């Protein structure tokens, strides 16, 4: 969950590296560093944000035409300058790395026996010394990295430069994202296209096992067998403007407010094509007709999107659905079903837990795979037989918002598409569902208009250490998402339960110091939810209720009510996701936490 950038050019690359790291900071912000070739390997590292390292680089007048940079999310070793990347071996080899090397202990012991001295607790320093060991034997940087990666077990994206080879930069990928940017007389490597957009839009996405050599004029790629191979060149359509903060205080706030447009862009082709299976891929109709069940694999917020989708898929398409946490699925014995469709959900398309779960499912003989993803040409879509790209645009804030709601929209579209193919969709329902999607962005905008009321509520959370979220039915996953958001960015411990489960244990937590947030739309379970709320009030709990405009709730002592737009029916979970996002955001503001970069977290989770 770190960010890598590298450049080889005819100009000073330090500004390019620092700008790139700034755009990659969402991937990790414990420390940052750069190393360049300038007669010697010159390195600057600093604990904390890229801006701190940038100041040090300016003070030291750091310059060079070949260099690598890194922003870190700590795994092995604490957050210290010694553990910050790049790591250097014998003042000759510099390495940056994203991922985890699982067999680093045995390599460390072997390298120490050869006389190598370790200055950090990281697994990455093993790579630097291992490459140096091979380089001292063969004198060829590309061959040295190719030999080294054969000996590594784990996941990695690696960038390497060598003092004695100033006209080349090498890199390798296994399980972690890495791309090559193609410039004019200069070339780049990066974890994400955002890091190179200021210099080029032409990129090559490396595949697992690839090792590449970059000079100023050309890029040469070798596959895991060592054979030279051509990978396709893509022209990125990502806009730099979409990655700028603009008039907003935080990226999370910007992304919350971008949801009406993101949803419009995502659902427009669904409406215009009237739930056409081809939206999911050329072979989608044949696959959809043959499947007899669905397994959704995801992590974090995407997992909650999967839980919501289970209700839609089973009620609308009448198809059995299971939802599993990706990191758990691959480590248990399951019963494979070749007619089961595997759906993976990932904002980045690089979530390692989800990618490995997908590989595991395919290895069991389950070929029907669908990826719902927000990033074009990322690893999970490339490994799937079908793909639906949400059109949320760049999401920088660690706490996912617009990626979540667009995933929900895509999953709802899938449910209706399957129902139509299975002969379960009446013409009346077809019209109803299209109208529901068409009106969804407007309903979301109405929910955004509740921000001033929600901001007032957030003041009551600033002094609290715990909170409960309650929901029933399809809104229970939204309660889960609300609790996660509050935990992520305000550091208030929050849990979510189906409201009917209160009496089976969690009610013991309720007292006057425990705020209880309730998702209470006007649906078939509303009266049940009201009864559960009475259980809370009888124990002195304070209720914060998100109700619909036409729900018959009234405020009273200990009961606060905010009314979202009139109940929008089947898409209500998407609308009710907005208030819980805003509540978490304003609670974080009240507590003074770092909204976009919460402690201990990073955006793109590329380690297990």
Coordinates of C-alpha atoms in Angstrom, one line a residue:
X1 CA 0.0 0.0 0.0
X2 CA 2.9 2.3 -0.9
X3 CA 3.4 4.6 -3.9
X4 CA 6.2 4.3 -6.4
X5 CA 7.4 6.7 -9.0
X6 CA 10.6 6.7 -11.1
X7 CA 11.9 8.7 -14.1
X8 CA 14.8 8.6 -16.5
X9 CA 15.2 11.8 -18.6
X10 CA 17.4 14.5 -20.0
X11 CA 16.1 17.0 -17.4
X12 CA 16.2 17.2 -13.6
X13 CA 13.6 14.6 -12.5
X14 CA 13.4 15.6 -8.8
X15 CA 10.4 17.9 -9.4
X16 CA 8.7 15.1 -11.4
X17 CA 9.3 12.6 -8.6
X18 CA 8.0 14.9 -5.9
X19 CA 4.9 15.9 -7.9
X20 CA 4.2 12.3 -8.6
X21 CA 4.6 11.3 -5.0
X22 CA 2.2 14.1 -4.0
X23 CA -0.4 12.5 -6.3
X24 CA 0.4 9.0 -4.9
X25 CA 0.2 10.1 -1.2
X26 CA -3.2 8.5 -0.8
X27 CA -1.4 5.1 -1.1
X28 CA 0.6 5.8 2.0
X29 CA 1.8 8.8 4.1
X30 CA 3.9 7.5 6.9
X31 CA 7.1 8.6 5.2
X32 CA 8.5 9.6 1.8
X33 CA 11.8 9.7 0.0
X34 CA 13.6 10.0 -3.3
X35 CA 17.0 8.9 -4.6
X36 CA 18.7 10.2 -7.7
X37 CA 22.0 9.6 -9.5
X38 CA 24.2 12.6 -9.4
X39 CA 27.8 11.3 -9.5
X40 CA 26.7 9.4 -6.3
X41 CA 23.4 8.2 -5.1
X42 CA 21.8 11.1 -3.3
X43 CA 18.9 10.3 -1.1
X44 CA 16.4 12.4 0.9
X45 CA 13.9 10.8 3.3
X46 CA 11.5 12.2 5.9
X47 CA 8.9 10.8 8.2
X48 CA 5.5 12.2 7.5
X49 CA 4.0 13.7 4.4
X50 CA 5.6 14.3 1.0
X51 CA 5.7 18.1 1.7
X52 CA 8.2 17.5 4.5
X53 CA 10.5 15.5 2.3
X54 CA 10.1 18.1 -0.5
X55 CA 11.4 20.8 1.9
X56 CA 14.5 18.7 2.7
X57 CA 15.1 18.0 -1.0
X58 CA 15.0 21.8 -1.7
X59 CA 17.4 22.5 1.2
X60 CA 19.9 20.0 -0.2
X61 CA 19.4 21.2 -3.8
X62 CA 18.7 17.6 -4.9
X63 CA 19.1 17.1 -8.6
X64 CA 19.5 14.3 -11.0
X65 CA 18.3 12.9 -14.4
X66 CA 17.6 9.4 -13.1
X67 CA 15.7 8.8 -9.9
X68 CA 13.1 6.9 -7.9
X69 CA 10.7 8.0 -5.2
X70 CA 8.4 6.4 -2.7
X71 CA 5.6 7.2 -0.2
X72 CA 5.2 4.6 2.5
X73 CA 2.4 2.8 4.4
X74 CA 4.4 0.9 7.1
X75 CA 4.3 -2.9 7.2
X76 CA 7.7 -4.2 8.3
X77 CA 9.3 -1.9 10.8
X78 CA 8.0 1.3 12.5
X79 CA 7.5 4.8 11.0
X80 CA 11.2 6.0 11.1
X81 CA 13.5 7.6 8.6
X82 CA 15.7 4.5 8.6
X83 CA 12.7 2.4 7.5
X84 CA 11.7 4.9 4.8
X85 CA 12.4 4.2 1.1
X86 CA 14.4 4.3 -1.0
X87 CA 16.8 1.7 0.5
X88 CA 20.4 1.6 -0.7
X89 CA 23.0 -1.2 -0.8
X90 CA 26.7 -0.4 -0.7
X91 CA 26.1 3.1 -2.1
X92 CA 25.5 1.5 -5.5
X93 CA 21.9 0.2 -5.7
X94 CA 18.8 2.1 -4.7
X95 CA 15.4 0.3 -4.5
X96 CA 11.8 1.3 -3.9
X97 CA 9.1 -1.4 -3.2
X98 CA 5.4 -1.8 -2.7
X99 CA 4.2 -5.1 -1.3
X100 CA 5.4 -7.7 1.1
X101 CA 8.3 -10.1 0.7
X102 CA 7.2 -13.2 2.6
X103 CA 10.6 -14.9 2.7
X104 CA 12.6 -11.9 3.7
X105 CA 13.8 -13.5 7.0
X106 CA 15.7 -16.3 5.2
X107 CA 17.2 -13.8 2.7
X108 CA 18.2 -11.5 5.5
X109 CA 20.1 -14.3 7.3
X110 CA 21.8 -15.4 4.1
X111 CA 22.8 -11.9 3.1
X112 CA 24.1 -11.2 6.5
X113 CA 26.3 -14.3 6.2
X114 CA 27.7 -12.7 3.0
X115 CA 28.6 -9.6 4.9
X116 CA 25.7 -7.4 4.2
X117 CA 24.7 -5.0 7.0
X118 CA 21.1 -4.0 7.4
X119 CA 20.1 -0.6 8.5
X120 CA 16.3 -1.0 8.7
X121 CA 13.7 -3.5 9.8
X122 CA 12.0 -3.6 6.4
X123 CA 11.6 -6.5 4.0
X124 CA 12.5 -4.1 1.2
X125 CA 16.2 -3.7 2.2
X126 CA 16.5 -7.4 1.4
X127 CA 15.7 -6.6 -2.2
X128 CA 18.4 -3.9 -2.4
X129 CA 21.1 -6.2 -1.0
X130 CA 19.9 -9.2 -3.1
X131 CA 20.1 -7.1 -6.3
X132 CA 23.5 -5.8 -5.3
X133 CA 24.7 -9.3 -4.7
X134 CA 23.8 -10.4 -8.2
X135 CA 25.0 -7.1 -9.7
X136 CA 28.4 -7.5 -8.2
X137 CA 28.6 -10.9 -10.0
X138 CA 27.2 -10.0 -13.4
X139 CA 27.4 -6.2 -13.7
X140 CA 24.1 -6.1 -15.6
X141 CA 21.2 -4.4 -13.7
X142 CA 18.4 -6.0 -15.7
X143 CA 19.8 -9.5 -15.2
X144 CA 20.4 -8.8 -11.5
X145 CA 16.8 -7.9 -11.0
X146 CA 15.6 -10.8 -13.0
X147 CA 17.7 -13.1 -10.9
X148 CA 16.6 -11.5 -7.7
X149 CA 12.8 -11.7 -8.3
X150 CA 13.1 -15.4 -9.0
X151 CA 14.2 -15.7 -5.3
X152 CA 11.4 -13.6 -3.9
X153 CA 8.2 -15.0 -2.5
X154 CA 5.3 -12.5 -2.0
X155 CA 3.8 -9.5 -3.7
X156 CA 5.9 -6.6 -5.1
X157 CA 6.3 -3.7 -7.4
X158 CA 9.9 -2.7 -7.5
X159 CA 11.9 0.1 -9.0
X160 CA 15.8 0.0 -9.1
X161 CA 18.6 2.3 -10.2
X162 CA 22.3 1.7 -10.0
X163 CA 25.2 4.2 -9.7
X164 CA 27.3 2.4 -12.3
X165 CA 24.4 2.1 -14.8
X166 CA 23.1 5.7 -15.1
X167 CA 21.5 5.1 -18.4
X168 CA 18.9 2.5 -17.3
X169 CA 16.2 2.0 -14.7
X170 CA 14.6 -1.4 -14.1
X171 CA 11.4 -2.5 -12.5
X172 CA 9.3 -5.6 -11.8
X173 CA 5.8 -6.4 -10.8
X174 CA 4.1 -9.3 -9.0
X175 CA 0.7 -8.8 -7.4
X176 CA 1.1 -5.1 -6.9
X177 CA 0.2 -2.4 -9.5
X178 CA 3.0 -0.9 -11.7
X179 CA 2.9 0.8 -15.0
X180 CA 5.4 2.3 -17.4
X181 CA 4.8 5.9 -18.8
X182 CA 6.2 6.6 -22.2
X183 CA 7.5 10.1 -22.9
X184 CA 9.5 11.9 -25.5
X185 CA 13.2 11.2 -24.7
X186 CA 12.1 10.2 -21.2
X187 CA 10.3 7.3 -19.5
X188 CA 8.6 6.7 -16.2
X189 CA 7.4 4.1 -13.8
X190 CA 4.6 4.5 -11.3
X191 CA 2.0 2.8 -9.1
X192 CA -0.8 4.8 -10.6
X193 CA -1.3 6.8 -13.8
X194 CA -1.9 10.0 -11.8
X195 CA 1.8 10.2 -10.9
X196 CA 2.8 10.6 -14.6
X197 CA -0.1 12.5 -16.1
X198 CA 1.8 15.8 -16.0
X199 CA 4.4 14.3 -18.4
X200 CA 2.6 11.7 -20.4
X201 CA -0.8 10.0 -21.0
X202 CA 0.8 7.0 -22.8
X203 CA 1.1 4.1 -20.4
X204 CA 1.8 0.3 -20.4
X205 CA 0.3 -1.7 -17.6
X206 CA 2.8 -4.4 -16.6
X207 CA 1.5 -7.9 -16.0
X208 CA 2.4 -10.2 -13.1
X209 CA 5.9 -11.6 -13.5
X210 CA 7.0 -8.8 -15.9
X211 CA 10.5 -7.2 -15.6
X212 CA 11.2 -4.1 -17.6
X213 CA 14.2 -2.0 -18.5
X214 CA 13.8 1.7 -19.2
X215 CA 16.3 4.0 -21.0
X216 CA 15.5 7.5 -22.1
X217 CA 14.6 6.3 -25.6
X218 CA 13.0 2.9 -25.2
X219 CA 11.3 0.4 -22.9
X220 CA 12.0 -3.4 -23.0
X221 CA 9.7 -5.8 -21.2
X222 CA 10.3 -9.4 -20.3
X223 CA 7.7 -11.9 -19.0
X224 CA 8.1 -14.2 -16.1
X225 CA 9.8 -16.8 -18.3
X226 CA 12.4 -14.2 -19.4
X227 CA 11.1 -13.8 -22.9
X228 CA 10.9 -10.4 -24.5
X229 CA 7.2 -9.4 -24.9
X230 CA 5.2 -6.5 -26.2
X231 CA 2.5 -5.1 -23.9
X232 CA -0.3 -2.8 -25.3
X233 CA 0.1 1.0 -25.0
X234 CA -3.0 2.7 -23.5
X235 CA -3.8 6.4 -23.7
X236 CA -5.2 7.5 -20.3
X237 CA -8.3 9.6 -20.3
X238 CA -7.9 10.5 -16.6
X239 CA -8.0 14.3 -16.1
X240 CA -5.5 16.0 -13.9
X241 CA -8.3 18.5 -13.0
X242 CA -10.3 15.7 -11.5
X243 CA -7.5 15.2 -9.0
X244 CA -7.4 18.8 -7.9
X245 CA -9.2 19.9 -4.7
X246 CA -10.9 22.9 -6.2
X247 CA -13.1 24.9 -3.9
X248 CA -13.6 22.1 -1.4
X249 CA -11.8 21.7 2.0
X250 CA -11.1 18.0 1.6
X251 CA -11.2 15.4 -1.1
X252 CA -13.7 13.5 0.8
X253 CA -16.1 16.5 0.8
X254 CA -15.5 17.0 -2.9
X255 CA -16.2 13.3 -3.7
X256 CA -19.3 13.3 -1.6
X257 CA -20.6 16.2 -3.6
X258 CA -19.6 14.6 -6.9
X259 CA -22.0 11.7 -6.4
X260 CA -24.9 13.0 -8.4
X261 CA -22.7 13.4 -11.4
X262 CA -20.9 10.1 -10.8
X263 CA -24.2 8.3 -10.6
X264 CA -25.5 10.0 -13.7
X265 CA -22.4 9.0 -15.7
X266 CA -22.6 5.4 -14.4
X267 CA -26.3 4.8 -15.0
X268 CA -26.7 6.7 -18.3
X269 CA -25.7 3.8 -20.5
X270 CA -27.8 1.4 -18.4
X271 CA -30.9 3.6 -19.0
X272 CA -30.2 4.2 -22.7
X273 CA -29.5 0.6 -23.4
X274 CA -32.5 -0.6 -21.3
X275 CA -30.5 -3.1 -19.1
X276 CA -28.6 -4.7 -22.1
X277 CA -26.3 -7.5 -21.0
X278 CA -23.7 -6.3 -23.5
X279 CA -23.0 -3.5 -21.0
X280 CA -21.1 -6.1 -18.9
X281 CA -19.2 -7.6 -21.8
X282 CA -19.4 -9.2 -25.2
X283 CA -20.1 -12.7 -23.9
X284 CA -22.3 -11.5 -21.0
X285 CA -25.6 -12.7 -22.2
X286 CA -24.4 -16.3 -22.7
X287 CA -22.8 -16.3 -19.3
X288 CA -25.8 -14.8 -17.6
X289 CA -28.1 -17.4 -19.1
X290 CA -26.0 -20.3 -17.8
X291 CA -25.3 -19.2 -14.2
X292 CA -27.3 -20.7 -11.4
X293 CA -25.8 -18.7 -8.4
X294 CA -23.5 -15.8 -7.6
X295 CA -20.6 -15.3 -5.2
X296 CA -19.6 -11.8 -4.4
X297 CA -16.0 -11.3 -3.2
X298 CA -14.9 -7.9 -1.8
X299 CA -13.3 -6.1 1.1
X300 CA -14.1 -3.1 3.3
X301 CA -16.7 -0.7 1.8
X302 CA -17.0 -2.9 -1.3
X303 CA -18.0 -5.8 0.9
X304 CA -20.9 -3.7 2.2
X305 CA -21.9 -3.0 -1.4
X306 CA -22.0 -6.7 -2.0
X307 CA -24.2 -7.3 1.0
X308 CA -26.7 -4.7 -0.3
X309 CA -26.6 -6.3 -3.7
X310 CA -27.6 -9.6 -2.3
X311 CA -31.0 -8.2 -1.5
X312 CA -31.5 -6.9 -5.0
X313 CA -30.2 -9.9 -6.8
X314 CA -32.3 -12.4 -4.8
X315 CA -35.5 -10.3 -4.8
X316 CA -35.4 -9.0 -8.3
X317 CA -33.5 -11.7 -10.2
X318 CA -34.4 -14.6 -7.9
X319 CA -30.8 -16.0 -8.0
X320 CA -29.0 -17.3 -4.9
X321 CA -26.2 -15.0 -3.7
X322 CA -23.4 -15.4 -1.3
X323 CA -21.1 -12.6 -0.2
X324 CA -17.7 -13.2 1.3
X325 CA -14.8 -11.2 2.6
X326 CA -12.1 -11.7 0.0
X327 CA -9.3 -12.2 2.5
X328 CA -11.2 -15.1 4.2
X329 CA -12.5 -16.9 1.1
X330 CA -9.2 -18.1 -0.3
X331 CA -8.1 -19.7 3.0
X332 CA -11.0 -22.0 3.5
X333 CA -12.3 -25.1 1.7
X334 CA -15.3 -24.2 -0.4
X335 CA -17.5 -26.2 -2.8
X336 CA -16.8 -24.9 -6.3
X337 CA -19.6 -24.6 -8.8
X338 CA -18.6 -24.0 -12.4
X339 CA -22.0 -22.4 -13.1
X340 CA -21.6 -19.9 -10.3
X341 CA -20.7 -16.3 -11.3
X342 CA -17.9 -14.8 -9.3
X343 CA -18.3 -11.0 -8.9
X344 CA -15.4 -9.0 -7.6
X345 CA -15.8 -5.4 -6.4
X346 CA -12.9 -3.0 -6.1
X347 CA -12.6 0.7 -6.5
X348 CA -8.9 0.5 -7.5
X349 CA -9.0 -2.8 -9.3
X350 CA -5.8 -3.6 -7.5
X351 CA -7.0 -4.7 -4.1
X352 CA -4.7 -7.6 -3.4
X353 CA -7.1 -9.6 -1.2
X354 CA -9.8 -9.4 -3.8
X355 CA -7.4 -10.2 -6.7
X356 CA -6.0 -13.3 -4.9
X357 CA -9.6 -14.4 -4.1
X358 CA -10.5 -14.1 -7.8
X359 CA -7.4 -16.2 -8.8
X360 CA -8.4 -18.8 -6.2
X361 CA -12.0 -19.0 -7.5
X362 CA -10.7 -19.5 -11.1
X363 CA -8.3 -22.1 -10.0
X364 CA -11.2 -24.1 -8.6
X365 CA -12.8 -24.3 -12.0
X366 CA -15.1 -21.3 -11.9
X367 CA -14.6 -19.5 -15.1
X368 CA -17.6 -17.0 -15.0
X369 CA -16.1 -13.9 -13.5
X370 CA -17.4 -10.3 -13.5
X371 CA -15.4 -7.3 -12.2
X372 CA -17.2 -4.1 -11.1
X373 CA -14.4 -1.5 -10.9
X374 CA -13.7 2.2 -11.1
X375 CA -10.2 2.1 -12.7
X376 CA -9.8 1.3 -16.4
X377 CA -7.3 -1.5 -17.3
X378 CA -6.5 -2.3 -13.7
X379 CA -5.5 -5.8 -12.7
X380 CA -8.8 -7.3 -11.5
X381 CA -10.8 -6.3 -14.6
X382 CA -8.0 -7.7 -16.8
X383 CA -8.3 -11.0 -15.0
X384 CA -12.1 -11.2 -15.4
X385 CA -14.1 -12.5 -18.3
X386 CA -16.7 -9.6 -17.8
X387 CA -16.3 -6.1 -16.6
X388 CA -18.5 -3.1 -15.7
X389 CA -16.6 0.1 -15.1
X390 CA -18.3 2.6 -12.8
X391 CA -17.7 6.2 -13.8
X392 CA -17.0 7.7 -10.5
X393 CA -13.8 9.4 -11.6
X394 CA -10.7 9.7 -9.5
X395 CA -11.3 9.0 -5.8
X396 CA -8.5 10.4 -3.6
X397 CA -9.9 10.4 -0.1
X398 CA -9.2 7.2 1.8
X399 CA -12.8 6.8 2.9
X400 CA -14.7 5.6 -0.1
X401 CA -17.9 7.6 -1.0
X402 CA -18.7 7.9 -4.7
X403 CA -17.0 4.6 -5.5
X404 CA -19.4 2.9 -3.1
X405 CA -22.6 4.5 -4.4
X406 CA -21.7 3.9 -8.1
X407 CA -20.9 0.2 -7.2
X408 CA -24.4 0.0 -5.8
X409 CA -25.9 1.5 -8.9
X410 CA -23.9 -1.0 -11.1
X411 CA -25.1 -3.9 -8.9
X412 CA -28.7 -2.8 -9.1
X413 CA -28.4 -2.6 -12.9
X414 CA -27.0 -6.2 -12.9
X415 CA -29.9 -7.4 -10.8
X416 CA -32.5 -5.9 -13.2
X417 CA -30.5 -7.2 -16.3
X418 CA -30.5 -10.7 -14.9
X419 CA -34.2 -10.5 -14.1
X420 CA -34.9 -9.4 -17.7
X421 CA -32.9 -12.3 -19.2
X422 CA -34.7 -14.8 -16.8
X423 CA -38.1 -13.6 -17.9
X424 CA -38.9 -12.1 -14.5
X425 CA -39.2 -8.4 -15.5
X426 CA -42.6 -7.2 -16.4
X427 CA -42.9 -4.1 -18.6
X428 CA -44.3 -2.2 -15.6
X429 CA -41.2 -3.1 -13.5
X430 CA -38.9 -2.3 -16.4
X431 CA -40.3 1.2 -16.6
X432 CA -40.3 1.6 -12.8
X433 CA -36.7 0.6 -12.4
X434 CA -35.5 2.9 -15.3
X435 CA -37.5 5.8 -13.7
X436 CA -35.9 5.0 -10.3
X437 CA -32.4 5.2 -11.8
X438 CA -33.3 8.3 -13.7
X439 CA -34.4 10.1 -10.6
X440 CA -31.6 8.8 -8.4
X441 CA -29.1 11.6 -8.9
X442 CA -31.7 14.2 -8.0
X443 CA -32.6 12.3 -4.8
X444 CA -29.0 12.1 -3.9
X445 CA -28.7 15.9 -4.4
X446 CA -31.6 16.4 -2.1
X447 CA -29.9 14.3 0.6
X448 CA -26.7 16.4 0.2
X449 CA -28.9 19.5 1.0
X450 CA -29.2 18.0 4.6
X451 CA -25.6 18.8 5.3
X452 CA -26.3 21.8 7.7
X453 CA -28.5 19.7 9.9
X454 CA -26.1 16.8 9.9
X455 CA -23.2 19.1 10.8
X456 CA -25.2 20.1 13.9
X457 CA -25.7 16.5 14.8
X458 CA -21.9 15.9 14.5
X459 CA -21.2 18.3 17.4
X460 CA -22.9 15.7 19.7
X461 CA -20.4 13.1 18.5
X462 CA -17.2 15.1 19.1
X463 CA -17.0 14.1 22.8
X464 CA -18.2 10.5 22.3
X465 CA -16.0 7.5 22.2
X466 CA -18.5 4.9 20.9
X467 CA -21.6 4.8 18.7
X468 CA -24.1 2.2 17.5
X469 CA -25.6 2.1 14.0
X470 CA -28.9 0.2 13.4
X471 CA -30.7 -0.8 10.2
X472 CA -32.9 -3.6 9.0
X473 CA -33.2 -5.5 5.8
X474 CA -31.4 -3.9 2.8
X475 CA -30.5 -0.9 5.0
X476 CA -28.5 -2.9 7.5
X477 CA -25.4 -2.8 5.2
X478 CA -25.8 1.0 5.0
X479 CA -25.6 1.0 8.9
X480 CA -22.4 -1.1 8.5
X481 CA -21.0 1.4 6.1
X482 CA -22.0 4.3 8.4
X483 CA -20.2 2.7 11.3
X484 CA -17.1 2.1 9.1
X485 CA -17.0 5.6 7.9
X486 CA -17.2 7.0 11.5
X487 CA -14.4 4.7 12.6
X488 CA -12.2 5.5 9.6
X489 CA -12.0 9.2 9.8
X490 CA -13.2 10.3 13.3
X491 CA -11.6 7.4 15.2
X492 CA -14.9 7.0 17.2
X493 CA -15.4 3.3 17.8
X494 CA -18.6 2.4 16.1
X495 CA -20.5 -0.9 15.5
X496 CA -23.5 -1.7 13.4
X497 CA -26.2 -4.3 14.0
X498 CA -29.5 -5.4 12.5
X499 CA -31.9 -3.5 14.7
X500 CA -33.7 -6.8 15.7
X501 CA -30.4 -8.1 17.1
X502 CA -30.2 -5.4 19.8
X503 CA -32.1 -7.6 22.4
X504 CA -29.7 -10.5 21.7
X505 CA -26.7 -8.7 23.3
X506 CA -25.8 -5.3 22.0
X507 CA -28.5 -3.6 24.1
X508 CA -26.2 -4.0 27.1
X509 CA -24.0 -1.3 25.6
X510 CA -26.8 1.3 25.5
X511 CA -26.7 4.2 28.0
X512 CA -27.0 7.9 27.9
X513 CA -23.4 8.2 26.6
X514 CA -24.0 5.9 23.6
X515 CA -25.4 7.7 20.5
X516 CA -27.5 5.3 18.4
X517 CA -27.8 6.2 14.7
X518 CA -30.9 4.6 13.0
X519 CA -31.5 4.1 9.3
X520 CA -35.3 4.2 9.2
X521 CA -36.8 4.6 5.7
X522 CA -40.5 4.2 5.1
X523 CA -40.4 0.6 4.0
X524 CA -42.0 -2.7 5.0
X525 CA -39.8 -2.9 8.2
X526 CA -40.4 0.6 9.5
X527 CA -42.7 -0.5 12.3
X528 CA -40.2 -3.1 13.4
X529 CA -37.5 -0.5 13.5
X530 CA -39.7 1.8 15.6
X531 CA -40.1 -1.0 18.2
X532 CA -36.3 -1.4 18.3
X533 CA -35.9 2.3 18.8
X534 CA -38.2 2.1 21.8
X535 CA -35.9 -0.5 23.3
X536 CA -33.1 2.0 23.0
X537 CA -35.1 4.9 24.6
X538 CA -36.2 2.7 27.5
X539 CA -32.5 2.3 28.4
X540 CA -31.7 6.0 28.2
X541 CA -30.1 5.8 24.8
X542 CA -30.0 8.9 22.6
X543 CA -31.4 8.3 19.1
X544 CA -30.3 10.0 15.8
X545 CA -32.8 8.9 13.2
X546 CA -32.4 9.2 9.4
X547 CA -36.1 8.9 8.3
X548 CA -37.8 9.6 5.0
X549 CA -39.8 12.8 4.3
X550 CA -43.1 10.9 4.5
X551 CA -42.3 8.8 7.6
X552 CA -44.3 9.7 10.6
X553 CA -41.6 10.5 13.1
X554 CA -41.5 13.4 15.5
X555 CA -38.6 14.6 17.6
X556 CA -38.8 14.3 21.3
X557 CA -36.5 14.2 24.2
X558 CA -33.6 11.9 23.3
X559 CA -34.8 11.4 19.7
X560 CA -33.4 13.6 16.9
X561 CA -34.8 13.2 13.4
X562 CA -33.5 14.2 10.0
X563 CA -35.7 13.5 7.1
X564 CA -34.1 12.4 3.8
X565 CA -36.1 12.9 0.5
X566 CA -39.4 11.1 0.1
X567 CA -38.9 7.3 0.1
X568 CA -37.4 6.4 -3.3
X569 CA -38.3 2.7 -3.1
X570 CA -35.8 0.1 -4.2
X571 CA -32.8 2.5 -4.5
X572 CA -33.3 3.8 -1.0
X573 CA -30.0 2.4 0.3
X574 CA -28.0 4.6 -2.1
X575 CA -29.8 7.7 -0.9
X576 CA -29.4 6.8 2.7
X577 CA -25.6 6.3 2.2
X578 CA -25.2 10.0 1.8
X579 CA -26.3 11.1 5.3
X580 CA -24.0 8.6 7.0
X581 CA -21.1 9.8 4.9
X582 CA -21.8 13.4 5.9
X583 CA -22.1 12.5 9.5
X584 CA -18.7 10.9 9.6
X585 CA -17.2 13.8 7.7
X586 CA -18.5 16.4 10.1
X587 CA -17.7 14.3 13.2
X588 CA -14.1 14.1 11.9
X589 CA -14.1 17.9 11.5
X590 CA -15.3 18.4 15.0
X591 CA -12.5 16.1 16.3
X592 CA -9.9 17.7 14.1
X593 CA -8.7 14.5 12.5
X594 CA -7.1 14.2 9.1
X595 CA -10.2 13.5 6.9
X596 CA -8.5 12.5 3.7
X597 CA -5.6 10.6 5.2
X598 CA -6.7 8.9 8.4
X599 CA -4.1 7.4 10.6
X600 CA -2.9 3.8 9.9
X601 CA -4.8 3.6 6.6
X602 CA -4.2 4.0 2.9
X603 CA -6.4 4.1 -0.2
X604 CA -5.2 1.2 -2.4
X605 CA -4.8 -1.9 -0.3
X606 CA -2.1 -3.9 -2.2
X607 CA -0.9 -6.0 0.7
X608 CA -2.5 -8.9 2.6

